[in-house]
């Protein structure tokens, strides 16, 4: 167990291991610990004990019982997946039909895409402004103009975040710029 964990067992872990080895097959304990390690469990002994409790509940006593149970589970799981019959919706089988609602939907989708692109561009612009302020660097003239244009939007910050005007003021002060 120490090899697999890559460390020395704690007193609590050693005590649990000794106690478990008294009443169980050591191979089953090794298997439970392996499962806990594979699961990257926070408490190896807690997880392993839960595995052992499950084995006790279903009557698995030897490592052969455990392996047979595992094999049965995998076989049943694979059979269930093989029997799944998925049906595609009609539109997926025959393609979208062009009608007024799909045209409206397409226009709406296009408008949403444009808004999303503008927001992404605004966030990117805000990030460049924030980095320039934090690092006291100068922005390209195109970025400066884009920020000015963005800040004169009706809501005061276009597609940038709410703190963009404050950041812009700090940038202007750092670089002695006029509005």
PDB file of N, CA and C in Angstrom, residues 1 4-5 7 9 13 16-17 27-53 55 66:
ATOM      1  N   UNK A   1       0.838  -1.189   0.000  1.00  0.00           N
ATOM      2  CA  UNK A   1       0.000   0.000   0.000  1.00  0.00           C
ATOM      3  C   UNK A   1       0.879   1.247   0.000  1.00  0.00           C
ATOM      4  N   UNK A   4       2.205   2.010  -3.518  1.00  0.00           N
ATOM      5  CA  UNK A   4       1.192   2.586  -4.404  1.00  0.00           C
ATOM      6  C   UNK A   4       0.882   4.025  -4.045  1.00  0.00           C
ATOM      7  N   UNK A   5       0.888   4.336  -2.756  1.00  0.00           N
ATOM      8  CA  UNK A   5       0.620   5.702  -2.321  1.00  0.00           C
ATOM      9  C   UNK A   5       1.831   6.602  -2.496  1.00  0.00           C
ATOM     10  N   UNK A   7       4.127   6.972  -0.219  1.00  0.00           N
ATOM     11  CA  UNK A   7       4.406   7.582   1.077  1.00  0.00           C
ATOM     12  C   UNK A   7       4.209   6.533   2.168  1.00  0.00           C
ATOM     13  N   UNK A   9       2.444   5.057   5.480  1.00  0.00           N
ATOM     14  CA  UNK A   9       1.076   5.091   6.005  1.00  0.00           C
ATOM     15  C   UNK A   9       1.022   5.859   7.321  1.00  0.00           C
ATOM     16  N   UNK A  13      -4.190   4.961   9.089  1.00  0.00           N
ATOM     17  CA  UNK A  13      -4.244   4.053   7.952  1.00  0.00           C
ATOM     18  C   UNK A  13      -3.684   2.677   8.320  1.00  0.00           C
ATOM     19  N   UNK A  16      -6.229   0.870  10.429  1.00  0.00           N
ATOM     20  CA  UNK A  16      -7.330   0.390   9.590  1.00  0.00           C
ATOM     21  C   UNK A  16      -6.908  -0.847   8.812  1.00  0.00           C
ATOM     22  N   UNK A  17      -5.711  -0.816   8.244  1.00  0.00           N
ATOM     23  CA  UNK A  17      -5.209  -1.933   7.465  1.00  0.00           C
ATOM     24  C   UNK A  17      -5.074  -3.188   8.329  1.00  0.00           C
ATOM     25  N   UNK A  27      -6.269  -9.883  -0.481  1.00  0.00           N
ATOM     26  CA  UNK A  27      -6.411  -9.521  -1.894  1.00  0.00           C
ATOM     27  C   UNK A  27      -7.597  -8.582  -2.110  1.00  0.00           C
ATOM     28  N   UNK A  28      -8.671  -8.811  -1.367  1.00  0.00           N
ATOM     29  CA  UNK A  28      -9.831  -7.914  -1.473  1.00  0.00           C
ATOM     30  C   UNK A  28      -9.474  -6.537  -0.924  1.00  0.00           C
ATOM     31  N   UNK A  29      -8.708  -6.493   0.145  1.00  0.00           N
ATOM     32  CA  UNK A  29      -8.286  -5.210   0.714  1.00  0.00           C
ATOM     33  C   UNK A  29      -7.406  -4.469  -0.285  1.00  0.00           C
ATOM     34  N   UNK A  30      -6.475  -5.193  -0.915  1.00  0.00           N
ATOM     35  CA  UNK A  30      -5.620  -4.568  -1.940  1.00  0.00           C
ATOM     36  C   UNK A  30      -6.467  -3.996  -3.065  1.00  0.00           C
ATOM     37  N   UNK A  31      -7.470  -4.759  -3.505  1.00  0.00           N
ATOM     38  CA  UNK A  31      -8.346  -4.302  -4.571  1.00  0.00           C
ATOM     39  C   UNK A  31      -9.073  -3.019  -4.162  1.00  0.00           C
ATOM     40  N   UNK A  32      -9.615  -2.986  -2.952  1.00  0.00           N
ATOM     41  CA  UNK A  32     -10.346  -1.813  -2.458  1.00  0.00           C
ATOM     42  C   UNK A  32      -9.426  -0.600  -2.378  1.00  0.00           C
ATOM     43  N   UNK A  33      -8.200  -0.809  -1.918  1.00  0.00           N
ATOM     44  CA  UNK A  33      -7.236   0.301  -1.832  1.00  0.00           C
ATOM     45  C   UNK A  33      -6.882   0.784  -3.241  1.00  0.00           C
ATOM     46  N   UNK A  34      -6.693  -0.151  -4.184  1.00  0.00           N
ATOM     47  CA  UNK A  34      -6.413   0.233  -5.572  1.00  0.00           C
ATOM     48  C   UNK A  34      -7.538   1.096  -6.139  1.00  0.00           C
ATOM     49  N   UNK A  35      -8.777   0.716  -5.856  1.00  0.00           N
ATOM     50  CA  UNK A  35      -9.928   1.491  -6.322  1.00  0.00           C
ATOM     51  C   UNK A  35      -9.908   2.899  -5.718  1.00  0.00           C
ATOM     52  N   UNK A  36      -9.560   3.001  -4.454  1.00  0.00           N
ATOM     53  CA  UNK A  36      -9.486   4.306  -3.790  1.00  0.00           C
ATOM     54  C   UNK A  36      -8.395   5.166  -4.410  1.00  0.00           C
ATOM     55  N   UNK A  37      -7.260   4.549  -4.717  1.00  0.00           N
ATOM     56  CA  UNK A  37      -6.154   5.293  -5.326  1.00  0.00           C
ATOM     57  C   UNK A  37      -6.538   5.732  -6.735  1.00  0.00           C
ATOM     58  N   UNK A  38      -7.167   4.843  -7.512  1.00  0.00           N
ATOM     59  CA  UNK A  38      -7.605   5.192  -8.873  1.00  0.00           C
ATOM     60  C   UNK A  38      -8.592   6.349  -8.848  1.00  0.00           C
ATOM     61  N   UNK A  39      -9.439   6.369  -7.821  1.00  0.00           N
ATOM     62  CA  UNK A  39     -10.458   7.427  -7.706  1.00  0.00           C
ATOM     63  C   UNK A  39      -9.873   8.712  -7.134  1.00  0.00           C
ATOM     64  N   UNK A  40      -8.582   8.672  -6.773  1.00  0.00           N
ATOM     65  CA  UNK A  40      -7.922   9.827  -6.172  1.00  0.00           C
ATOM     66  C   UNK A  40      -8.719  10.323  -4.969  1.00  0.00           C
ATOM     67  N   UNK A  41      -9.107   9.359  -4.132  1.00  0.00           N
ATOM     68  CA  UNK A  41      -9.950   9.649  -2.977  1.00  0.00           C
ATOM     69  C   UNK A  41      -9.199  10.498  -1.961  1.00  0.00           C
ATOM     70  N   UNK A  42      -9.939  11.372  -1.317  1.00  0.00           N
ATOM     71  CA  UNK A  42      -9.359  12.231  -0.293  1.00  0.00           C
ATOM     72  C   UNK A  42      -8.933  11.395   0.918  1.00  0.00           C
ATOM     73  N   UNK A  43      -9.757  10.428   1.274  1.00  0.00           N
ATOM     74  CA  UNK A  43      -9.433   9.512   2.358  1.00  0.00           C
ATOM     75  C   UNK A  43      -9.355   8.112   1.769  1.00  0.00           C
ATOM     76  N   UNK A  44      -8.142   7.622   1.611  1.00  0.00           N
ATOM     77  CA  UNK A  44      -7.951   6.300   1.020  1.00  0.00           C
ATOM     78  C   UNK A  44      -8.678   5.246   1.842  1.00  0.00           C
ATOM     79  N   UNK A  45      -8.522   5.300   3.157  1.00  0.00           N
ATOM     80  CA  UNK A  45      -9.137   4.283   3.999  1.00  0.00           C
ATOM     81  C   UNK A  45     -10.664   4.396   3.988  1.00  0.00           C
ATOM     82  N   UNK A  46     -11.178   5.605   3.968  1.00  0.00           N
ATOM     83  CA  UNK A  46     -12.631   5.803   3.935  1.00  0.00           C
ATOM     84  C   UNK A  46     -13.236   5.250   2.655  1.00  0.00           C
ATOM     85  N   UNK A  47     -12.592   5.547   1.539  1.00  0.00           N
ATOM     86  CA  UNK A  47     -13.085   5.067   0.251  1.00  0.00           C
ATOM     87  C   UNK A  47     -12.978   3.546   0.181  1.00  0.00           C
ATOM     88  N   UNK A  48     -11.813   3.024   0.579  1.00  0.00           N
ATOM     89  CA  UNK A  48     -11.604   1.577   0.547  1.00  0.00           C
ATOM     90  C   UNK A  48     -12.613   0.873   1.458  1.00  0.00           C
ATOM     91  N   UNK A  49     -12.899   1.470   2.615  1.00  0.00           N
ATOM     92  CA  UNK A  49     -13.879   0.876   3.530  1.00  0.00           C
ATOM     93  C   UNK A  49     -15.257   0.854   2.891  1.00  0.00           C
ATOM     94  N   UNK A  50     -15.611   1.904   2.162  1.00  0.00           N
ATOM     95  CA  UNK A  50     -16.905   1.942   1.473  1.00  0.00           C
ATOM     96  C   UNK A  50     -16.975   0.834   0.417  1.00  0.00           C
ATOM     97  N   UNK A  51     -15.876   0.610  -0.291  1.00  0.00           N
ATOM     98  CA  UNK A  51     -15.828  -0.469  -1.277  1.00  0.00           C
ATOM     99  C   UNK A  51     -16.017  -1.810  -0.575  1.00  0.00           C
ATOM    100  N   UNK A  52     -15.310  -1.999   0.534  1.00  0.00           N
ATOM    101  CA  UNK A  52     -15.429  -3.250   1.291  1.00  0.00           C
ATOM    102  C   UNK A  52     -16.854  -3.437   1.836  1.00  0.00           C
ATOM    103  N   UNK A  53     -17.469  -2.364   2.281  1.00  0.00           N
ATOM    104  CA  UNK A  53     -18.846  -2.446   2.772  1.00  0.00           C
ATOM    105  C   UNK A  53     -19.795  -2.900   1.665  1.00  0.00           C
ATOM    106  N   UNK A  55     -18.937  -4.753  -0.899  1.00  0.00           N
ATOM    107  CA  UNK A  55     -18.650  -6.176  -1.096  1.00  0.00           C
ATOM    108  C   UNK A  55     -19.380  -7.013  -0.052  1.00  0.00           C
ATOM    109  N   UNK A  66     -15.155 -10.978  -6.423  1.00  0.00           N
ATOM    110  CA  UNK A  66     -15.091  -9.566  -6.807  1.00  0.00           C
ATOM    111  C   UNK A  66     -14.861  -9.440  -8.315  1.00  0.00           C
TER     112      UNK A  66
END
